[in-house]
Every structure is written in structure tokens, then in C-alpha cells.
CSV table of C-alpha atoms in Angstrom, one decimal:
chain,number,residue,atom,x,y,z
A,1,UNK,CA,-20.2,32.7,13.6
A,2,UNK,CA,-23.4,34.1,13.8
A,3,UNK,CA,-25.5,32.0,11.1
A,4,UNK,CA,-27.8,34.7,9.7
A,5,UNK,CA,-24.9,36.2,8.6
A,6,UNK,CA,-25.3,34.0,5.7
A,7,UNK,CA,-28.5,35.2,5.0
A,8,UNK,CA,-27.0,38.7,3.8
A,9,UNK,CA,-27.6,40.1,0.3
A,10,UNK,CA,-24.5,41.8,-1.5
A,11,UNK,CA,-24.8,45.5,-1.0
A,12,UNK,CA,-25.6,47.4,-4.3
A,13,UNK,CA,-22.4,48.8,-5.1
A,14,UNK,CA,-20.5,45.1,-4.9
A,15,UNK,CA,-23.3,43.9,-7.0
A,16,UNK,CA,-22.6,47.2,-9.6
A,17,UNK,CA,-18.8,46.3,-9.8
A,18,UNK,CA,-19.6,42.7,-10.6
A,19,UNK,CA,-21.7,44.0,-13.2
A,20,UNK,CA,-18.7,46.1,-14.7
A,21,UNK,CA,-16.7,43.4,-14.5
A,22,UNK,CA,-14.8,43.1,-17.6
A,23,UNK,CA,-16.5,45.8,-19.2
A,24,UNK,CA,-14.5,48.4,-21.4
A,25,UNK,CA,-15.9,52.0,-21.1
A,26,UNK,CA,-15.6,55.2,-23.6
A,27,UNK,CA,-12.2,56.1,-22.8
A,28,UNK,CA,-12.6,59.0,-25.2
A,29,UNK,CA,-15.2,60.7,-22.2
A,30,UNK,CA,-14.5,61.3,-19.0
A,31,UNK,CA,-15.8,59.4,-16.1
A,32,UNK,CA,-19.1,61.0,-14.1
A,33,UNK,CA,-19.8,59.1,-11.6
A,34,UNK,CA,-23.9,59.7,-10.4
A,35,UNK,CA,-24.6,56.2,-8.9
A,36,UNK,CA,-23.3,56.6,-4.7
A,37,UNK,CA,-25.0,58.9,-3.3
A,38,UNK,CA,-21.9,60.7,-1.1
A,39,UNK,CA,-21.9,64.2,-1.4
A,40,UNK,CA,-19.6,65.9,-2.8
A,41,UNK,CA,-19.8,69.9,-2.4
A,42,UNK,CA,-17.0,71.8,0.2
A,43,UNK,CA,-17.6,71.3,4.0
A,44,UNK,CA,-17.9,74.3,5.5
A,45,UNK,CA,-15.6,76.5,7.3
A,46,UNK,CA,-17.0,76.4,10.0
A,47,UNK,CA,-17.2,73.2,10.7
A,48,UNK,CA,-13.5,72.2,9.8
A,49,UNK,CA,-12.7,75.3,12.1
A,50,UNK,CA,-14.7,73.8,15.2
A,51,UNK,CA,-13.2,70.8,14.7
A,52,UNK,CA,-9.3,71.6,14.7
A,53,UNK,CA,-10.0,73.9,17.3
A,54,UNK,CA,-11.3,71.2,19.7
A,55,UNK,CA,-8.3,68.1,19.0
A,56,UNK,CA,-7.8,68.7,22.3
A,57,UNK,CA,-11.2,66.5,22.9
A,58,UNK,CA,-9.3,63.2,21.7
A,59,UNK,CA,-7.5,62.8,25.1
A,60,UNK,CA,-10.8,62.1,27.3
A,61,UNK,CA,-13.5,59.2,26.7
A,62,UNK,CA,-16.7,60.9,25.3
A,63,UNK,CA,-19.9,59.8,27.5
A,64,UNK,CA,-22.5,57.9,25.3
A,65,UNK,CA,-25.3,60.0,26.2
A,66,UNK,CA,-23.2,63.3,24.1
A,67,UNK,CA,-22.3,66.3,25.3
A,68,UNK,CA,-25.0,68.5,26.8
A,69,UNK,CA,-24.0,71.7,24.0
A,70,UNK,CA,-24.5,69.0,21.6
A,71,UNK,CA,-27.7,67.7,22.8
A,72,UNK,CA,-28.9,71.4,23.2
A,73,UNK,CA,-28.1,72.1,19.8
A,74,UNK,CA,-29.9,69.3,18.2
A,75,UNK,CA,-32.9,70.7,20.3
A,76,UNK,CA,-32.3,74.2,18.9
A,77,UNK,CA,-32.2,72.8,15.5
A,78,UNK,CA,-35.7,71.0,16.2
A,79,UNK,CA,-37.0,73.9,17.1
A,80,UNK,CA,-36.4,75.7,14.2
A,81,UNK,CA,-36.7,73.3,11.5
A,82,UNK,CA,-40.0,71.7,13.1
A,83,UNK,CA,-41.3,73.8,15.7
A,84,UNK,CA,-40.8,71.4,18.7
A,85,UNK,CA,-40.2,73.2,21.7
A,86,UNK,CA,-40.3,71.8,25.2
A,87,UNK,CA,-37.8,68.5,24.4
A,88,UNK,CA,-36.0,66.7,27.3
A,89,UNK,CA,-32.4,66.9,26.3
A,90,UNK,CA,-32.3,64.3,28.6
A,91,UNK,CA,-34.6,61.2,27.6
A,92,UNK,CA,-35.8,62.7,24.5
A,93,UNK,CA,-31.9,63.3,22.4
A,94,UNK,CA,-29.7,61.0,22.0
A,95,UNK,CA,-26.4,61.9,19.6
A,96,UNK,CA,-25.3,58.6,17.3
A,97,UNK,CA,-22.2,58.1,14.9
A,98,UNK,CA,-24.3,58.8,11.4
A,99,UNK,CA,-28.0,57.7,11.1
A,100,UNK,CA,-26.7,54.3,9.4
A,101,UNK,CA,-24.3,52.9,12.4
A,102,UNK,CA,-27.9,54.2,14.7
A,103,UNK,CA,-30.3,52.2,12.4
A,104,UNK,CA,-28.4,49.3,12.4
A,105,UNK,CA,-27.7,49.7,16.3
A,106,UNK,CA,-31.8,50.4,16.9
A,107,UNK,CA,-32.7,47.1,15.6
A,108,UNK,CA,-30.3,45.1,17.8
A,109,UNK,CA,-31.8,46.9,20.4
A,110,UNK,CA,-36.1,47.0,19.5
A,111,UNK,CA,-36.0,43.3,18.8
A,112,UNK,CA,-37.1,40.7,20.7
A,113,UNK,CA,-36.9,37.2,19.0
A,114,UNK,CA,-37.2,35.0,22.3
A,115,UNK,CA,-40.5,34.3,21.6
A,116,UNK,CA,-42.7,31.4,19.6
A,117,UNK,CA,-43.6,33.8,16.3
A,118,UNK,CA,-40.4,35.4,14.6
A,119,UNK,CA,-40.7,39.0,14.5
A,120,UNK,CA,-41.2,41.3,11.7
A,121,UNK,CA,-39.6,44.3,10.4
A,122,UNK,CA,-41.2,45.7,8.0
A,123,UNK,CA,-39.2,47.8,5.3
A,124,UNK,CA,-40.6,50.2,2.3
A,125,UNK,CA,-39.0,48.5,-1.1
A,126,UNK,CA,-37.1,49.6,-2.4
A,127,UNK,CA,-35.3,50.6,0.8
A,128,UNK,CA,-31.7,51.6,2.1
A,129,UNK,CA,-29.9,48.1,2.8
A,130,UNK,CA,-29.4,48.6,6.4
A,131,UNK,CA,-32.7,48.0,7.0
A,132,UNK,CA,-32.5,44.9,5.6
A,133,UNK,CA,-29.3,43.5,7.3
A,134,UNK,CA,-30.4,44.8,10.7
A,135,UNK,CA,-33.2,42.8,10.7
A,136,UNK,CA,-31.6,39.4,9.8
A,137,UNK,CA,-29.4,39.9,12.1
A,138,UNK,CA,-31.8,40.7,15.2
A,139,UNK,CA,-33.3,37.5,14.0
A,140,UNK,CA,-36.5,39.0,12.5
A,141,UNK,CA,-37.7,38.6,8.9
A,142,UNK,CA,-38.3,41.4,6.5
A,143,UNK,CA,-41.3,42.4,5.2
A,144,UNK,CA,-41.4,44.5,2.1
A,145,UNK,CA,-44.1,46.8,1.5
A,146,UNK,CA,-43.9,47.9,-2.4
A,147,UNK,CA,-43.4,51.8,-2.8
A,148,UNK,CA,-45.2,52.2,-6.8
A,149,UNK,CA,-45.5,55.2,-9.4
A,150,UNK,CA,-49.7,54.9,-8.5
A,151,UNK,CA,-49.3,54.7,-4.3
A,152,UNK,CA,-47.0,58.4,-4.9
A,153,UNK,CA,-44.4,55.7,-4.3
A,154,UNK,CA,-45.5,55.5,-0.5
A,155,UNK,CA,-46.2,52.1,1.2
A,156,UNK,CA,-49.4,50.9,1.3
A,157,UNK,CA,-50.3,49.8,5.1
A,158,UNK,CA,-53.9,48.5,4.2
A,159,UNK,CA,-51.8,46.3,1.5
A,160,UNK,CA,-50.0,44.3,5.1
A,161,UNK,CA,-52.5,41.2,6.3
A,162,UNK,CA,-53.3,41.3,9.8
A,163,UNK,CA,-51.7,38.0,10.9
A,164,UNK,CA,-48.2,40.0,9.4
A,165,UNK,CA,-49.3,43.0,11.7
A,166,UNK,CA,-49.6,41.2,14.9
A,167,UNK,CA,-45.9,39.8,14.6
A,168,UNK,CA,-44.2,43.1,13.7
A,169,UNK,CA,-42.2,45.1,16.5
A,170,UNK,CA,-40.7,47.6,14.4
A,171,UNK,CA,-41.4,49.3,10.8
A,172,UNK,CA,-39.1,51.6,8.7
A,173,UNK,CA,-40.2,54.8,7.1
A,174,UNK,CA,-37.9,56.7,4.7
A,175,UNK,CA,-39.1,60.5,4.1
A,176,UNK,CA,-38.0,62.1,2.1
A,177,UNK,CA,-37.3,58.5,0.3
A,178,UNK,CA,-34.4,57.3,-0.6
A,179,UNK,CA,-34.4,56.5,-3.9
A,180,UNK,CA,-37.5,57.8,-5.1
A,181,UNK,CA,-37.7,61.6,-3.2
A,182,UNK,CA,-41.3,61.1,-2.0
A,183,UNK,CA,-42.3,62.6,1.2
A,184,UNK,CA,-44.7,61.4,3.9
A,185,UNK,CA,-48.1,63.2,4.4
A,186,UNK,CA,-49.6,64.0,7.6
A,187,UNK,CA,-52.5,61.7,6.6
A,188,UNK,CA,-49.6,59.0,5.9
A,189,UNK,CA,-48.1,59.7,9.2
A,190,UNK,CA,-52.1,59.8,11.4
A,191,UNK,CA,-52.7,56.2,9.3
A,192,UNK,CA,-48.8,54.7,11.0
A,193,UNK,CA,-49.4,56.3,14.1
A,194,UNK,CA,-52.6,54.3,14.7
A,195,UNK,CA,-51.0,51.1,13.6
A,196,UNK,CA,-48.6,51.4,15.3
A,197,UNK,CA,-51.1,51.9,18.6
A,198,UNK,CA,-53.1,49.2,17.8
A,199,UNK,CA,-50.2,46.4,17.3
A,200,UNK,CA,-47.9,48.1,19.3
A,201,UNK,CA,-44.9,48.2,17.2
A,202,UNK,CA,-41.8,50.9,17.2
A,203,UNK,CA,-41.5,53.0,14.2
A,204,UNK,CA,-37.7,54.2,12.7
A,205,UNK,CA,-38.2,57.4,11.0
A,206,UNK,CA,-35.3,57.8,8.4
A,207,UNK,CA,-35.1,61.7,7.8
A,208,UNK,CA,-31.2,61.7,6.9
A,209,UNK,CA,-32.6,63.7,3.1
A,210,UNK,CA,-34.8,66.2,5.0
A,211,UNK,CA,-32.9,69.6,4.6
A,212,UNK,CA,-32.3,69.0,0.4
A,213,UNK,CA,-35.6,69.9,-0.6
A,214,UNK,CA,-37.5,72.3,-4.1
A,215,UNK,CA,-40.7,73.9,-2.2
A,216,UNK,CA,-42.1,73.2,1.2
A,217,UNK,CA,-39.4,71.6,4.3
A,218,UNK,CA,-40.7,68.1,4.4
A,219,UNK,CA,-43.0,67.0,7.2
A,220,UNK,CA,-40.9,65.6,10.0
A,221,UNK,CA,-42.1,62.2,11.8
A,222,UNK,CA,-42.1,64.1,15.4
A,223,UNK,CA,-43.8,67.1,13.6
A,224,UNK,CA,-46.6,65.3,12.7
A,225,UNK,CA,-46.8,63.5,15.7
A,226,UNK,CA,-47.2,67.3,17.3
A,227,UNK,CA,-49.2,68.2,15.5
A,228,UNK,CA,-51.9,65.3,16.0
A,229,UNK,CA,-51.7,66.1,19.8
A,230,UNK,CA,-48.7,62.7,20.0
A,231,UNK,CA,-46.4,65.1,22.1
A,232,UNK,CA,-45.3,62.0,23.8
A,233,UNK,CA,-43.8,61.2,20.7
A,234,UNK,CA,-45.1,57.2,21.5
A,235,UNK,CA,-43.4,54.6,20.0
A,236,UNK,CA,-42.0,57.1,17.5
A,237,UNK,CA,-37.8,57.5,16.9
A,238,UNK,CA,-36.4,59.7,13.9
A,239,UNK,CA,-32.9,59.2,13.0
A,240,UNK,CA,-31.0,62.6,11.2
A,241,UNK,CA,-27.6,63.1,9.8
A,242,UNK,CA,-25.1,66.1,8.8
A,243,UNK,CA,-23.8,63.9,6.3
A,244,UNK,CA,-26.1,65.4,3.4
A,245,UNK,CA,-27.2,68.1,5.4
A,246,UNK,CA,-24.0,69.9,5.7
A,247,UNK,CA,-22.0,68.1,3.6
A,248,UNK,CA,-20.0,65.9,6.3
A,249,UNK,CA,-20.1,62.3,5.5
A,250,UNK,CA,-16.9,61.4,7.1
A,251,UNK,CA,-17.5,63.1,10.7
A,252,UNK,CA,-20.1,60.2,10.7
A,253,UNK,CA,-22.5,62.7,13.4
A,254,UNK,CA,-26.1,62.7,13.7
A,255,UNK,CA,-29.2,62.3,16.3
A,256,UNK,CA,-32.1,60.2,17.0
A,257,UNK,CA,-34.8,61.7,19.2
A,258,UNK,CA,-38.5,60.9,20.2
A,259,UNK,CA,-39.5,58.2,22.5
A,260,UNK,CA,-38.2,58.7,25.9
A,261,UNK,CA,-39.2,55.0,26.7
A,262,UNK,CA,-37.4,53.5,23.9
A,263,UNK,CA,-34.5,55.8,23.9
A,264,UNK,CA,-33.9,54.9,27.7
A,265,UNK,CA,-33.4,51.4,26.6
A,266,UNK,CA,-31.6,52.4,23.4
A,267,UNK,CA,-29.0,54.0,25.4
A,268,UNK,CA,-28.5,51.4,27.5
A,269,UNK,CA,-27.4,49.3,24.3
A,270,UNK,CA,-25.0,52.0,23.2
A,271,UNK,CA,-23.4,51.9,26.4
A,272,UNK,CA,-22.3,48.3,25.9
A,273,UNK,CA,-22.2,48.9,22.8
A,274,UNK,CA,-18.9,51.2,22.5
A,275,UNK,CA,-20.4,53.9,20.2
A,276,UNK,CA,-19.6,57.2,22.0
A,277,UNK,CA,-19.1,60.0,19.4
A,278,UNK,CA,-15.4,61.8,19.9
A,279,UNK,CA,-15.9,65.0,21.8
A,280,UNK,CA,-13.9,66.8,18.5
A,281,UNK,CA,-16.8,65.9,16.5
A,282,UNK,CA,-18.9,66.7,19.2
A,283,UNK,CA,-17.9,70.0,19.0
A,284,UNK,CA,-18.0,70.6,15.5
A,285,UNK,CA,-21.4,68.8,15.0
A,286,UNK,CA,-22.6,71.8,17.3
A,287,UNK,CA,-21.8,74.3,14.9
A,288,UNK,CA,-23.3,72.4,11.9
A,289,UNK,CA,-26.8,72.3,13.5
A,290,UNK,CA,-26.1,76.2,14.7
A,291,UNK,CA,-25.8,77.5,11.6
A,292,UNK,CA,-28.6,77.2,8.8
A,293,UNK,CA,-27.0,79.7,6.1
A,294,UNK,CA,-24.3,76.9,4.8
A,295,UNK,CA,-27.7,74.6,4.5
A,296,UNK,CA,-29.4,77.3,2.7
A,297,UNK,CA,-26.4,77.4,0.1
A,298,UNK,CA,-26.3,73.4,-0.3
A,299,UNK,CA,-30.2,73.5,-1.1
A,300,UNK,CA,-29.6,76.0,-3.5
A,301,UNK,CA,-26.7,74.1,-5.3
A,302,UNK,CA,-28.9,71.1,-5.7
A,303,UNK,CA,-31.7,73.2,-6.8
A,304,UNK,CA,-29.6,73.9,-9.8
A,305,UNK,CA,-28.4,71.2,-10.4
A,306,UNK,CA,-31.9,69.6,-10.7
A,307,UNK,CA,-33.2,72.4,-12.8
A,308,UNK,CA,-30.8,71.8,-15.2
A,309,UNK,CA,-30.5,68.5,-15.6
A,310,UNK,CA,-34.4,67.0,-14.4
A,311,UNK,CA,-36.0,68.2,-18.5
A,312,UNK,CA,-32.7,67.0,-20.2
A,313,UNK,CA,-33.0,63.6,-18.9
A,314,UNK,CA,-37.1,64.2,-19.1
A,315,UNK,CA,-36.6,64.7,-23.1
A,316,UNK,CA,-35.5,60.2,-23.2
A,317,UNK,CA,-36.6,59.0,-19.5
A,318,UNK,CA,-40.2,59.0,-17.8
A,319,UNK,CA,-38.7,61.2,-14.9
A,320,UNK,CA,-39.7,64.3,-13.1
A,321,UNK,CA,-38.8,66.5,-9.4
A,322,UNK,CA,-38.6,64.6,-6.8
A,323,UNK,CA,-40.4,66.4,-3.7
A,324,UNK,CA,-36.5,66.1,-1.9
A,325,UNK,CA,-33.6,64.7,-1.7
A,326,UNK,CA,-30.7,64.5,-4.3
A,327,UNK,CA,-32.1,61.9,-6.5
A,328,UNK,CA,-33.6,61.2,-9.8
A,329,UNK,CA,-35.7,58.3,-10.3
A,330,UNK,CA,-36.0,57.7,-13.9
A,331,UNK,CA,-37.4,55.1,-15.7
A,332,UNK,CA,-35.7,53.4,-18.3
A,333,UNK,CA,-36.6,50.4,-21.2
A,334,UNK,CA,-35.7,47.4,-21.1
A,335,UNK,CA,-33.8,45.6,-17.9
A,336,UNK,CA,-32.6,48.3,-15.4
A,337,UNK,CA,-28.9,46.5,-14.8
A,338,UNK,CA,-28.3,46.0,-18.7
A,339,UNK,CA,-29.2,49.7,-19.4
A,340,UNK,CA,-27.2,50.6,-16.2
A,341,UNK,CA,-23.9,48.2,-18.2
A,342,UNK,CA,-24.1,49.9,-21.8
A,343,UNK,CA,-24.5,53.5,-20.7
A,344,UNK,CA,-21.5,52.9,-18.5
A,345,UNK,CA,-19.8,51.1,-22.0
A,346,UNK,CA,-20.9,53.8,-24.1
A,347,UNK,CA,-21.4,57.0,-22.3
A,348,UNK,CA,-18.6,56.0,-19.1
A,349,UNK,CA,-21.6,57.4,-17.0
A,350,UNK,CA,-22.5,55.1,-13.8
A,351,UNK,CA,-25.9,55.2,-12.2
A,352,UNK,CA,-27.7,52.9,-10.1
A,353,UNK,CA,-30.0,50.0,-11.4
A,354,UNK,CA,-33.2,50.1,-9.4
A,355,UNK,CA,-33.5,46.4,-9.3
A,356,UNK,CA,-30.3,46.8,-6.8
A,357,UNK,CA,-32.2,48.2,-4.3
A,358,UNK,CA,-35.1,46.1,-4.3
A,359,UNK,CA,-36.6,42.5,-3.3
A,360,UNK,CA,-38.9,40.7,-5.5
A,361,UNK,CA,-42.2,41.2,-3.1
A,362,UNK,CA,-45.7,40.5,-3.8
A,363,UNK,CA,-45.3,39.7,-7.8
A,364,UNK,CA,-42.7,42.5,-8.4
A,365,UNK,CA,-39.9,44.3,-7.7
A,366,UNK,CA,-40.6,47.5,-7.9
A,367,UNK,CA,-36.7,49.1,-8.8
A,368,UNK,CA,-36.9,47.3,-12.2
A,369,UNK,CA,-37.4,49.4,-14.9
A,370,UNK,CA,-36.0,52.5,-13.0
A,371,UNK,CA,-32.4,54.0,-12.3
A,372,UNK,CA,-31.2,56.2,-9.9
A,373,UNK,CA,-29.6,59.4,-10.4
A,374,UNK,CA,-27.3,60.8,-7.5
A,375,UNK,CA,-26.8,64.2,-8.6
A,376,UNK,CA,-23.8,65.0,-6.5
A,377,UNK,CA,-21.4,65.5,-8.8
A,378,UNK,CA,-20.2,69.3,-9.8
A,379,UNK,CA,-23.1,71.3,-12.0
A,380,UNK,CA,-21.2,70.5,-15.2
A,381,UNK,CA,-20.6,66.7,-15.0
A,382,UNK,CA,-24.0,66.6,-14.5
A,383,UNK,CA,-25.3,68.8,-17.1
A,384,UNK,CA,-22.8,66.3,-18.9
A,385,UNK,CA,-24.0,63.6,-17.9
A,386,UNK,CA,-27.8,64.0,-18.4
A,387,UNK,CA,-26.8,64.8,-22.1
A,388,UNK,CA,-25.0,61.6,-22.5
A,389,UNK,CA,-27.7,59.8,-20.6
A,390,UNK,CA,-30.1,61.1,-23.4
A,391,UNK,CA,-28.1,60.4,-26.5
A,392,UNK,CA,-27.5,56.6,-25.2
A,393,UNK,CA,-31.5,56.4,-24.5
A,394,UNK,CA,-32.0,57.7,-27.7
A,395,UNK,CA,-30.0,55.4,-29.6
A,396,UNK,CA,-32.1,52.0,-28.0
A,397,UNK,CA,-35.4,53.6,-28.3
């Protein structure tokens, strides 16, 4: 067996059921569950339409590369969201099965560990696990840059020592960030892009929370490569998903584009690699990206949802707006998993302890002390919710 298998950390939910283990909640209140963060309003029509209407796709082999309506519409979409025109649906697009089977899949393929000096990924902490486990696994060692309340809960490049730099060959970004909403600036992005010329390492854009936004879209990682004059997009590969988007997390569809270089050799992994997306989701992933009124309607929904429930939980929590995506990350007294354990006793509420999706880096870990909040549950089980949160906060102040 492959030994760095070994060096895998439990995934956050495993570690959250063994921290229920043999606890009793309220069974007087119903259950709201706000800790995965799987969303949970209807697919739309017209997606579910697209793909019944194209079953007859599941008798041929899909071609790794997609379908050239599907790459087509992923430039269409790029276009509009981001005002990238010009792409190579050829060398520039590549479809993938979800943006976490293509992260995991990237790293196999961006890492070289034949040489003398192991390689380094480098990760924002906290961070989305996949990350993590894709870099043991090529055989590279993590490096966690600490994302904190006074850095706008961005990394902190200048933080990285130099002899770290000149090992690393790839480095995760997550904007809008999962679990704390903050969203790259194009100062953020110029000070990556020259790091990333300068040691010559690849950069994974994770934009999967990109369409569930308050204000302003989010700055995309190819838009602000375009618009710092980067229209070779060097180095640079962003990694989307409908799952959040248009409220598909079962059709497991999504893109990458950027780097023609690195996607060349990308696809040549996925070829071996068996991941072909079924020309039924194919098809219906083509009119998820078409259509931008069922997004519109999903943003809105959220939008609620926060406005409602973001100065309940405000009145017991230091928490405020995220810039995007569906989260609330709230800080709580006291240890994170023990506060996570009693409001899931008293209140049968579950959330997230931060700590969970964190390494101890540099001193700190910087998840403890916080929860996360995955407001994906129907309007009213949240507005629920945030009230119990606050009586159970309340009652330990």
C-alpha cells in the first residue's frame, strides 16, 4: 500500500461524529443541521430536464477532453461573469468531475518528487482537506500559511522564508474562502503572480463559492491575471463547480481553465486517469452555465438567509458578512469542539469547530476559537437555529 496513506488526517465530519459520540441531544427540538456545507435549495428545471432528455448519452464513452458545447459553454460563462474573451476551448478548458475529484487529480499531476529537496505545497489554513491529502499523497509536504482576523483572513506571502519558496511547485488559493468568505484582491493576486514568476511554482485557484456573493462578483484568479496584462494566464489554473453554483452537488460537473502549458499535461493524466464526465451530464452542465437567472435566485435566497440570521447570531458571537460564500465564521468562548458538543446537547444544532479545519502552524491554529456556520438549511431552520445558537451562548457567557 501506498505508505503516505498513513500520513492522512481524519476528515472533519469523522472527527465531528466521534465527538458526538455518546452524546444525548434535546430531543424536545428538532434537528438543524448547519455544519456540511452541501446545498440544499431545488435543482433547477432546467437542468433535471437536460439531463433526462440526454440518457441516451450513457451508451457511448465520453472523451476526456468534454464535449466541444460543453467547453463552449464554460467559455460563454467566462465571458460573462469575468470578461475573458478570446479563450482556446482547446488548451485553455478543460471539463472535470467537481472541483474536488480536479484538485485532488491536479496535484498528482503538478508534482514532481524525484528530486533531492521534497516539494512543497503550500495551503491557506484553515483550508478544504483536499488540499491537504493531495499533497501527501504526491509526496510533497504541506505548508500552512495562517489566514487571521488582522491579515482580512488572507495568507500572508512575505510571512513564507525563502528557503520554503524555492522548494514549492504548487500553492492553493481559496477565494471566496472556504470557511471564512474572504475574497482575494487584485493587489493579493499582482503580489502571487510575481511569486509565482520568480520561484516558478503553479498556482490552484479554488473559486467553487464564486457565484454566492452580498455586493460586488468576486475577483476571479484569470480576471485579475487580465487585467495585469497575464493573458497567458502563466502558471495560473482556476478550478469552478455547479455544485453551489446551481445547486447540483450530485452531477459532480465543473471546469478548470487557464494555463494551456499545464493543462496540456493535466489532460494527459486524466486520460490515464479514467475521469471522463458522462455525456448526460455533459449535457445538462451546458444548460447550468447558459442560464444565469436560476443563479440570480440562489444568491438571493442566501442573501436572506444571511440577513436574517448574521445580527441574531451577532447579538452572542463576534461574527459579521462574509464578502461570499455561504458561511458564517463566528467566534465563540472557550474551546471551539466543546462549544461545538454542548450546543449540539442542548440546542440539537450542529456546526463545525474551526479547530477541524485547521493545523497547528506557526504557534497557532488559527480555527480555534471560531465555528462555522453552513447556512444551507431552509430560511426558518436557520432563523431557528441562530436563536438557539444565541440562547446557548448566552447561558456560558
Amino acid at each position: 500500500m501506498n505508505p503516505n496513506l498513513s500520513l492522512l488526517h481524519p476528515y472533519p465530519f469523522q472527527k465531528l461524529r466521534e465527538l458526538f459520540l455518546g452524546v444525548v441531544p434535546n430531543p424536545d427540538l428538532k434537528p438543524v443541521n448547519l455544519s456540511i456545507g452541501e446545498p440544499k435549495h431545488a435543482t433547477p428545471t432546467l437542468v433535471t430536464e437536460a439531463l433526462t432528455a440526454n440518457l441516451g448519452g450513457l451508451a457511448q464513452y465520453p472523451a476526456t477532453q468534454g464535449s466541444e458545447a460543453l467547453r463552449q459553454a464554460a467559455a460563454r460563462w467566462l465571458s460573462r461573469r469575468y470578461g475573458l474573451r478570446g479563450l482556446d476551448i482547446q488548451r485553455e478548458i478543460l471539463p472535470v468531475n467537481g472541483s474536488r475529484e480536479a484538485l485532488f487529480a491536479f496535484v498528482q499531476a503538478v508534482v514532481d518528487a524525484s528530486g533531492a529537496d521534497k516539494p512543497v505545497v503550500i495551503s491557506p489554513n484553515p483550508f478544504y482537506q483536499i488540499y491537504e491529502g493531495a499533497a501527501l499523497l504526491a509526496g510533497a509536504e504541506p505548508y500552512y500559511l495562517n489566514c487571521l482576523a488582522d491579515q482580512r483572513f488572507q495568507p500572508d506571502w512575505a510571512s513564507v522564508p525563502a528557503e520554503v519558496w524555492a522548494r514549492t511547485q504548487l500553492v492553493f488559493v481559496c477565494s471566496p474562502g472556504n470557511p471564512t468568505g474572504s475574497v482575494m484582491s487584485l493587489n493579493d493576486w499582482q503580489d502571487l503572480f510575481e511569486l509565482s514568476d520568480r520561484y516558478g511554482f503553479v498556482i490552484a485557484s479554488d473559486e467553487c463559492y464564486s457565484e454566492i456573493y452580498f455586493d460586488a462578483p468576486p475577483l476571479g484568479g484569470l480576471e485579475a491575471a487580465a487585467t495585469l496584462g497575464r493573458d497567458d494566464f502563466a502558471n495560473l489554473v482556476m478550478f469552478t463547480s455547479l455544485s453551489k453554483r446551481s445547486n447540483v452537488p450530485g452531477m459532480r460537473s465543473g471546469f478548470v481553465a487557464g494555463d494551456a502549458r499545464v493543462l496540456e499535461k493535466f489532460l494527459l493524466y486524466r486520460t490515464y486517469h479514467g475521469s471522463a464526465m458522462s455525456p448526460a451530464i455533459q449535457a445538462a452542465s451546458v444548460a447550468a452555465w447558459d442560464d444565469e437567472a436560476h443563479v440570480e435566485h440562489n444568491r438571493q435566497l442566501y442573501a436572506e438567509k444571511f440577513a436574517a440570521v448574521t445580527p441574531v447570531v451577532a447579538q452572542a458571537l463576534d461574527v459579521s458578512l462574509p464578502e461570499a460564500s455561504f458561511y458564517l465564521w463566528a467566534k465563540v468562548p472557550g474551546d471551539d469542539a466543546e462549544f461545538a458538543r454542548e450546543l449540539y446537547r442542548e440546542q440539537h444544532v450542529t456546526v463545525l469547530p474551526g479547530s477541524y479545519l485547521a493545523r497547528d502552524a506557526h504557534g497557532v491554529n488559527p480555527g480555534a476559537g471560531y465555528i462555522r456556520i453552513a447556512l444551507v438549511a431552509p430560511l426558518a431552520e436557520c432563523q431557528e437555529a441562530a436563536e438557539r445558537l444565541v440562547t446557548f451562548a448566552r447561558s456560558r457567557a
